[in-house]
Structure formats: structure tokens, C-alpha cells
Amino acid sequence: MTLIARDGQGGAVGVQDIADALGISCGTVDRALHDRAGVSPATKRRVLAAARRLGYRPNLAARYLSSRKHIMIGVSLPLEVAYFFDDVREGIVEAASAFEPLGVKILYRPYKRFGQHEVEALRDILEEKVSAIVVAPGYHERMRADIDKATRRGIPVVCVVTDAPGTERLTSVSVDRFAHGALAGELMGHLIGGEGGVIIFIGMHAVVDHEQKLRGFESSFKQFCPRGRILGVVEAHDEAEEAYQKCRRVLAQYPSARGIYVATANSMPVIRALDELGLSGKIKVIGTDLFPAMVPVIEAGKMAATIYQRPREQGLTAVRAIVRFLTEGLRPPPQILLDPAIVMRSNLSLFFGREPVSLESASQTPQAEAVQR
Amino acid sequence: MTLIARDGQGGAVGVQDIADALGISCGTVDRALHDRAGVSPATKRRVLAAARRLGYRPNLAARYLSSRKHIMIGVSLPLEVAYFFDDVREGIVEAASAFEPLGVKILYRPYKRFGQHEVEALRDILEEKVSAIVVAPGYHERMRADIDKATRRGIPVVCVVTDAPGTERLTSVSVDRFAHGALAGELMGHLIGGEGGVIIFIGMHAVVDHEQKLRGFESSFKQFCPRGRILGVVEAHDEAEEAYQKCRRVLAQYPSARGIYVATANSMPVIRALDELGLSGKIKVIGTDLFPAMVPVIEAGKMAATIYQRPREQGLTAVRAIVRFLTEGLRPPPQILLDPAIVMRSNLSLFFGREPVSLESASQTPQAEAVQR
DNA sequence: TTGAAAGCGGTACCAT
DNA sequence: ATGGTACCGCTTTCAA
């Protein structure tokens, strides 16, 4: 050993150690480490080798303190559907606030409706100086060019809720949609006691999400309800009135139906139709997502279960993945799939109205410092 | 305004700003802010007032960099039951690694079996210089004194999996056990089609956890299975052989039983008994937790569902709560209840064998730095 | 009791 | 291309 460890903290190796070991200055080491201009290729190679050999790990606190570069995460999400994307945003803010000490900040650039003006919103964000971007692509083909552009500029893009397959996005966070449908199918099989016909409501077949849920449902319903049958698949295009009308029509057509699976958030019109026909509770309904109006419906037993896509978790997960990538270079798996949660009457209260750990009560005040060591 | 903002970053206020505003030195401000010795009460009051007025927020990166005090979290968990506590520990390590830039480190002091030598293990940890402690109290009465002692020393204690009610612990992280039981009850109601007798296996009535699950089950089973009946509650004391024997006996006594709810992890002996009696799949079983041996059982349809207590999430949550408390003074709610997850065949793969975001691939190497901005 | 100043580990700028 | 150094905001030590 030609070196004397500079510190007792388990021997963390810093730029200065590398510099000392090579007999050069820390400035040069910094330049070599970060691909900055003005280092001879030879020196650079030596530095990189030494860094690896000595096990260099950057001190992130020092870096943050020194560079004063904040990690600004641009968030572009639709304002509608509010109950869902508000929760996503809540998760994002929550995670960002946990990383505040690392200088993580959120730049929120919402747009009106899912799928509308999303490209413009993304471009706006690209104008600003952000370090990463969170988006929920409605029409991913339209977003592709800008997502790839951001990525090539070194700005990682993470998709939440929906994905933009085939793009250079860092990763996507969403619920496993096949599992979503499969859970619904398995549960439905149990609910209707292993036999009977069911009807499925989706948005449209063209939407990959809906199609995946549908396939999931079909695959497991077949297993868990061998004497069951899928009577029909209704496209309601996420329109309330359309769902209502088609529900009435399809029930008239199949009066023997024993279950309905609504693979989108569009379940309330179905409940209304069942209510009017006096079939609430008789026909078993499995819905998707969770919003205020559904609470009394579930409590009243008019909907047996709903598959919850955990928007808050999605937001949390996206930001955590970004921060780890940015600060530690840890590349997340190309796709992060959360497990959909089954919400029934017994656990409803755990999902609804649950507050995040309050951000207000954070120590703005010096008093709270006292608890530290 | 008598002050000119020192920086353009949104006007963050630091110790120096307070010092300037008061015409004193930053050293004094620091002492006043942290209850250190050697500040006149008058000065201290003025500093505190100014800090609040100016909206002082400590720069945590600077603090960490300067003080070189790491946040060492002492973790005292049993090695058994491994499949469960290993996952808790995995979550703890995962969360800690995310906060590594803040100097968060784990001091792991395991002990052999749940409930045994836990007091000694806790005392050992107290000897070391830790900033916080995570424990899973088996016999919380025995732990009380040491938990309170740690807390009084300024070392927050967080309970995971189990709680130590009535102690000064910072908070506890566990699954909502009433909801656990209630979910099982609701599901069971559906599984047996609204009528029939069921049998419940617990550890013992004296264990609060088990009693809570039992009450949850009873309450919802009554609602969802109005023509159902709880035939018996079996205490198996977490012993495999006992569970097996009692299962055979109770099934002989109630041949009409249509469902079994095992409220502890002790479900495999029950499955074995059912297998031998040729009742697998006929009698609906709802279990608790998830471990390797259960996977084929669920896949084969011998167990309809299991209620998963999400050990990894518990570990993650505990560490996050500790870090936020320590760094931001944010006090968590007195009890953190996670939602139990329903695992069935359709979502089994999402829970089992799921790897945490790999810690290995983290940037030990300077190359990964290049992705940063 | 208080002030002044030296770091902590990187970064960035100015010399060379 | 490289070295030297001031500085980020806070803590800590030494002087006064």
C-alpha cells in the first residue's frame, strides 16, 4: 500500500484519492470522470482505471452541494380524469419530497385531457431545463419522436399508467394489465359459482390496455369457470351514456347473464342500468379503479370488487426510478409492472381517503431538529 | 426588506442568512438551532424567531457532508421464519440503499427465532451507535423497557410486522389485521357460494394478531355468507404437526365443512391433510403469507387464495419513515397499516420470485456518471 | 457566550 | 492538457 487511508469511515474513496494515487490534480480527475473536455485520452484511461480499481464512489451530497444543480423532474399529466391522475401526481410529489435533500424538484405542466395536447405539453417541458420527464402517453405514436429526442438529449423519460413501446423511454410504470384481467376472471369465476354467462365492457379493442385485460380475463375465466361463457364484449369507448345504453341493450339480449366485468373506469353507468333493472347485487360486477362515487356502490354490495391500478404507487415508483437512475446510474428494468390490487368491501377503507404521510407537518421549524442525532 | 437575497435558487434561507439578519455569527445560529450548549437564552429565542420568520430550511446535503454523521439504522429481526423476515430485510436494505446519498446505513443484528433473544439483540444494538432501530417484537411486554429507553435516548424505534403497543416507539408498520381477516371472510363467502360451514385455524387466541384476524373474518363472513357458519376455531400454536392432526380431527368432526381459513403461515399441514382425504380443491382454503412451498399448491388450485402481508413493503416503509423523521423531522402517524394483498393464481407470479430492483447493477463505475446532467 | 475559520467531497473557473 | 483554488451550506473547533 502506497496510500494512507484518508478517513476512517470504512475507507470511502474520493476524487482526491484517485488524484493522489496518480499524482495528478483532482480537477483532472473530475474532468476524466465526467467526459468533460480537456483531458488527454491517456490520462482519462488511467483515471478511469484507477477509479475502478480503488472502488471510487461519488459522494452525492457533496456533488449536490457543490454543483447546485437540482434534479428537476418535468411532469406532464392530464388533469382529467382527475381522481386518477391526481393520485398519480400525489405519489410523484410525495416521492419528490422525500428526495428533497438531494435537490429533487417537480416541474408540473398539466394539460386538459388524456390524449389531448400531450405532445405540446411534452415539448413545453423540453424547453425548460429538466433532468427527467414523467408522461402518460395517450397516443404513443405521436409522442414517440419527442420521447426519443428527450432521451437522446440525456433526459430520461418515464411513462406512467400507459406506455410508449418501441421508444427510447427509460422505463414505464403501470399495472400488469394481463394480471388485471386475469384476476377479474378468476374472481368472477368464484363469484358466479363456476357457471353462467358474463359480459365484458371495454373501451375499444384497438387500445392495447383494454385488449390485454380482455385476454387476461378470458384466459383465467376459462380455467376458473369451466362451465361459464363470455356472452359478449362491449365497446363503450369510455363514454358514460354509451355504456349505459349498451348495458341495457346487452342485458335485454342476454337476460341470463350472471356477471359483468368492466375493464375501464366506466363502471358507474353499468351500475345505474343494473339498479334500474333491479339487478343490482344479483348480477356480479367487477369494476376497475376507484373513485368517490364507487364507494357507496361497493359498500352496498352492488359491485363485488374492483381492480385498483394504484395510481399513487405508480407516481411514487416512477420518481424513485428516476432519482436512482440520475443519482446512482441505476438503470431500472425496461418495464415496471405493479400488481393490481383487489378492492372489496372489507378493504375499501384502506384504499379510499387514505392520506399520504402529511407533508404539512414537515419540519419547517427548527424545533424538529432537536430529534436528530 | 433589509436583506438582499443571497442566492437565486428560489431564495433558500440558510444559517448564514439568519446570522446576517441578526448581526451574529453562523456558529451561534447553529448552536441555537440545535439546542447546543453555550447560547444565551435571549439569543436563542431571537435565532429561533428569525429562523421561523425567514423560513429557514436546513440544507441536508450540506449537513450530511459536514457532520459526517451517518444515519445508522439498527435492524434486529429474527432469522426465522426466513422466507418472511428475509423479505422484510430485503425491503429495508432496498430503502436504505436508495438513501445512501444521505449516509443511511444498516447495522444488521439478527437473532435466531422470532420471540427468542429479541431483548438481548435489542440491547446489543443499543450498545452500538445507531440513530434508529427497527424491531419485530415477539413478546412486546418484555421489549417495552428497552424500546422506551432507546426512545428516551433520542433513538426512534419502529416496529415492523408486530407492534409494541403502549411503548414510546415512533410508529409501527404492519398489515391491517382486521382487514386481513375480513378480506378472507368476504372471499370465503364468495368461494363457498354464500352457504356452508367453515373452519378457522389460528395460532392462539392470546396473540393479538390472530385474534384481530379472527374478528375480521367473523365480521365479514357473517355479512357475505348469511347462511354460512363458523364451525370451529382451531388453535394450532404455529406447529405443523399440531395443525395437521387437528385438521384431520376437525374434518372428521365436521365432514360438511366447505372452507378453511388459516390465519397464520401454518397452512401447509392443512393442505396435506386435505390432500390425504381427497378433499383438495373441494374444500376452499384461504391461507396467509406466501412462501415457496405454497406456489405449486396455489397453482394446482388446492388453495384458492392467500392473504399476503407484504413483508418487503413493510421493510421499505419502516426505513422510509425513519429517514424522513430523522432528516426532516416529519413524524409518521402512530401506526402505519398496509393493505393486505390478495394473492390468487392469476397474480401469483407478480408476488413470487419478484426481484427487487437489482442493487448489483448500481454504478460502481464512473461510466454510469455520463448519463447525468 | 460568541466569533472566526477550517473543513466535508465535488465542481468549476482561472491560471499555467 | 493540467494544476490550483474558491466555493456550495453546515458543523465543529479554537480563540476571544
PDB file of C-alpha atoms (C1' of nucleotides) in Angstrom, chain B residues 6 14-15 30 59 63 66, chain D residues 8-14:
ATOM      1  CA  ARG B   6     -28.029  35.780  -1.363  1.00  0.00           C
ATOM      2  CA  GLY B  14     -29.555  29.230   5.326  1.00  0.00           C
ATOM      3  CA  VAL B  15     -27.851  29.674   8.676  1.00  0.00           C
ATOM      4  CA  ASP B  30     -26.096  26.711  14.638  1.00  0.00           C
ATOM      5  CA  ASN B  59     -29.672  22.045   3.552  1.00  0.00           C
ATOM      6  CA  ARG B  63     -25.363  18.876   6.876  1.00  0.00           C
ATOM      7  CA  SER B  66     -20.222  18.463   7.068  1.00  0.00           C
TER       8      SER B  66
ATOM      9  C1'  DC D   8     -21.603  25.151  -2.037  1.00  0.00           C
ATOM     10  C1'  DG D   9     -24.111  25.286   3.424  1.00  0.00           C
ATOM     11  C1'  DC D  10     -23.421  23.332   7.527  1.00  0.00           C
ATOM     12  C1'  DT D  11     -20.769  21.634  11.589  1.00  0.00           C
ATOM     13  C1'  DT D  12     -17.105  21.909  14.694  1.00  0.00           C
ATOM     14  C1'  DT D  13     -13.172  23.567  16.865  1.00  0.00           C
ATOM     15  C1'  DC D  14     -10.381  27.050  18.624  1.00  0.00           C
TER      16       DC D  14
END
